[in-house]
Short mmCIF file of C-alpha atoms in Angstrom, two decimals:
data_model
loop_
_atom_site.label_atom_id
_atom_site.label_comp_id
_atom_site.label_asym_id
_atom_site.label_seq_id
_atom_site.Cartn_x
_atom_site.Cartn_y
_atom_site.Cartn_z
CA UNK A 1 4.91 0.62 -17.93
CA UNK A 2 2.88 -0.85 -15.38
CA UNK A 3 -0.55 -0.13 -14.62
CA UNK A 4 -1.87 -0.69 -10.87
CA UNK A 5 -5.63 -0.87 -9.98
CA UNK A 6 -6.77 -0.56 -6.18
CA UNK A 7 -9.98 -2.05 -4.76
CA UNK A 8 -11.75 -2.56 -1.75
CA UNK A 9 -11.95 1.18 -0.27
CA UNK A 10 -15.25 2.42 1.26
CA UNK A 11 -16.91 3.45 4.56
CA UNK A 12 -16.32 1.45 7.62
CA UNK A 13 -17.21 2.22 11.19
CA UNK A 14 -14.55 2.63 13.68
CA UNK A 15 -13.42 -0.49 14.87
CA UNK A 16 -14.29 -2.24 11.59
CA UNK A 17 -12.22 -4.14 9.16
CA UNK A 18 -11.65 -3.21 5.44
CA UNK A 19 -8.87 -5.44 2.37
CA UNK A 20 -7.87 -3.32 0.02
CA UNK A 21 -6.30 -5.25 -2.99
CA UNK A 22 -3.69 -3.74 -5.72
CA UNK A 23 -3.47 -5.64 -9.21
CA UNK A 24 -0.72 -5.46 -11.30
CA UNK A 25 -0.41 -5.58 -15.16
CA UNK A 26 2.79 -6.93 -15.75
CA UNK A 27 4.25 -10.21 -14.80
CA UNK A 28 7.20 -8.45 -13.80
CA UNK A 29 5.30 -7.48 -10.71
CA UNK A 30 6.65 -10.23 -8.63
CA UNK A 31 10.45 -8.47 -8.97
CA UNK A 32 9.38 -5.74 -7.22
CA UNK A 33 8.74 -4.55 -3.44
CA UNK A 34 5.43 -3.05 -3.08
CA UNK A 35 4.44 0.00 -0.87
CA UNK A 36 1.12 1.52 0.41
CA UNK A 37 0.42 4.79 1.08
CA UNK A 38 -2.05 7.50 2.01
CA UNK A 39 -2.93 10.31 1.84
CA UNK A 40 -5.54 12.91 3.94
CA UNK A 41 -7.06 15.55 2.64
CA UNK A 42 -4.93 19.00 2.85
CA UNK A 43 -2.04 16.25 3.98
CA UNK A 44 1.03 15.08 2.43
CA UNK A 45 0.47 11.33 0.55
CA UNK A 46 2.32 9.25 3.69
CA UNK A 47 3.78 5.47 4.35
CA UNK A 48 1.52 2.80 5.79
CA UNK A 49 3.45 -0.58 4.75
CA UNK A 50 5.46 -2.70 2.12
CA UNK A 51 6.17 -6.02 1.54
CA UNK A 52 9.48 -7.12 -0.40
CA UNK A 53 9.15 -9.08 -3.42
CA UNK A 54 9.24 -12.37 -1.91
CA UNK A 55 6.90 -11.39 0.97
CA UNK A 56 9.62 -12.26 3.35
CA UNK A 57 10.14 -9.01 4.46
CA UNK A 58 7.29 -5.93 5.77
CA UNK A 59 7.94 -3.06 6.64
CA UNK A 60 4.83 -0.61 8.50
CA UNK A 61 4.25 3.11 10.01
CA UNK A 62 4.13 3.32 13.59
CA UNK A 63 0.66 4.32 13.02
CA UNK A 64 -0.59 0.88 12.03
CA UNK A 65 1.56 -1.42 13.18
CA UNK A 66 -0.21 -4.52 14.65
CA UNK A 67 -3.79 -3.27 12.78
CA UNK A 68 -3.06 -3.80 9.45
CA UNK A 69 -1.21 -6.39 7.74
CA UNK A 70 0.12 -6.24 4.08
CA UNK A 71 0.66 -9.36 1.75
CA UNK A 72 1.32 -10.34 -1.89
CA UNK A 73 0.17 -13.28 -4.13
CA UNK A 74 2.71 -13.13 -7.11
CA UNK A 75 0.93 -15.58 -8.81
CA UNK A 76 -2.13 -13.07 -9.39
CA UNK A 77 -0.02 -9.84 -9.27
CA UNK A 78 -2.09 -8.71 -6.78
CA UNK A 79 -0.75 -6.93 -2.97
CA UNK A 80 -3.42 -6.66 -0.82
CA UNK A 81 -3.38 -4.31 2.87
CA UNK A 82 -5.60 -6.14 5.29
CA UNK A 83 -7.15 -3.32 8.35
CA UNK A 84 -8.14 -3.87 10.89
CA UNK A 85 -9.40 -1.84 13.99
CA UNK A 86 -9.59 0.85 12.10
CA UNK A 87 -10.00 4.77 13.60
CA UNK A 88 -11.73 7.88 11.71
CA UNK A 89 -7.75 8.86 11.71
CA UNK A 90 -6.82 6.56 8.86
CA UNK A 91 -9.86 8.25 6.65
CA UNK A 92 -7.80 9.15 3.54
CA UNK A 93 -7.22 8.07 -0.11
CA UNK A 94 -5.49 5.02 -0.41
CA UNK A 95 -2.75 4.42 -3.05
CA UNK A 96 -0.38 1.12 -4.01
CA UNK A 97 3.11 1.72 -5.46
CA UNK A 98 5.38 -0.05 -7.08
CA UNK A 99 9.35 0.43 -5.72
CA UNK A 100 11.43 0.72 -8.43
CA UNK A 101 14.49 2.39 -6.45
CA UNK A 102 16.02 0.58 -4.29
CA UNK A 103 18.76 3.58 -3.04
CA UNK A 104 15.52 5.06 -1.19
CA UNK A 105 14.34 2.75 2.22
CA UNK A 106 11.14 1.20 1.85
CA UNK A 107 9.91 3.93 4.02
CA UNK A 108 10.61 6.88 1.86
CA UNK A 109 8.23 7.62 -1.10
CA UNK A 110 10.90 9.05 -3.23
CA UNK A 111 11.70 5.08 -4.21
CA UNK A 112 8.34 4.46 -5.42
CA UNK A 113 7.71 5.21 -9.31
CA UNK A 114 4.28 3.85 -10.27
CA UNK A 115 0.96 4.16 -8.94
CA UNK A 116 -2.72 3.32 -8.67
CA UNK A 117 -5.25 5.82 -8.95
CA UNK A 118 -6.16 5.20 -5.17
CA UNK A 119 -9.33 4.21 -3.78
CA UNK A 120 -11.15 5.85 -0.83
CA UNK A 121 -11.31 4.70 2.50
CA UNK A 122 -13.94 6.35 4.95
CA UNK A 123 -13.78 5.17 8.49
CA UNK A 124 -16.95 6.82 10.81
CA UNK A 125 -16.62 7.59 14.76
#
């Protein structure tokens, strides 16, 4: 079992930068390819980015490609999702995910199997 915790969510204006972080509590963590995702309310829960195990490899929605950046420090099990020029669009709750199938793309949400409880992010026109 592995239990993820997300930080750094809250209100931002438009145009305004937010890191949310994702700690892991196994060392195992550093096996596995990480995903974000989010979700709006009355919306499906949707891709925003991964990162492979090694970092070496990223993976991001067309939606916020070249505004937000994902990353991993293995050594503190932590992924974090660095936004930037953020819109009111991207309001939604956001959630990390571990990928623990790899038959599924990075992009598909049926290869993710643990998650954080999410943590809100609130971006104002």
């Amino acid at each position: 079992q592995v239990q993820l915790v997300e930080s750094g969510g809250g209100l931002a204006q438009a145009g305004g930068s937010l890191r949310l972080s994702c700690a892991a509590s196994r060392r195992t963590f550093s096996n596995y390819a990480m995903g974000w995702f989010r979700q709006a309310p009355g919306k499906e829960r949707d891709f925003v980015a991964a990162i492979a195990w090694s970092g070496g490899y990223t993976a991001y929605a067309d939606s916020v490609k070249g505004r937000f950046t994902i990353s991993r420090d293995n050594a503190k099990n932590t992924v974090y999702l660095q936004m930037s020029s953020l819109k009111p669009e991207d309001t939604a709750v956001y959630y990390c995910a571990v990928r623990t199938d790899i038959n599924y793309t990075y992009y598909d949400i049926k290869g993710y199997g643990y998650w954080g409880q999410g943590t809100q992010v609130t971006v104002s026109s």
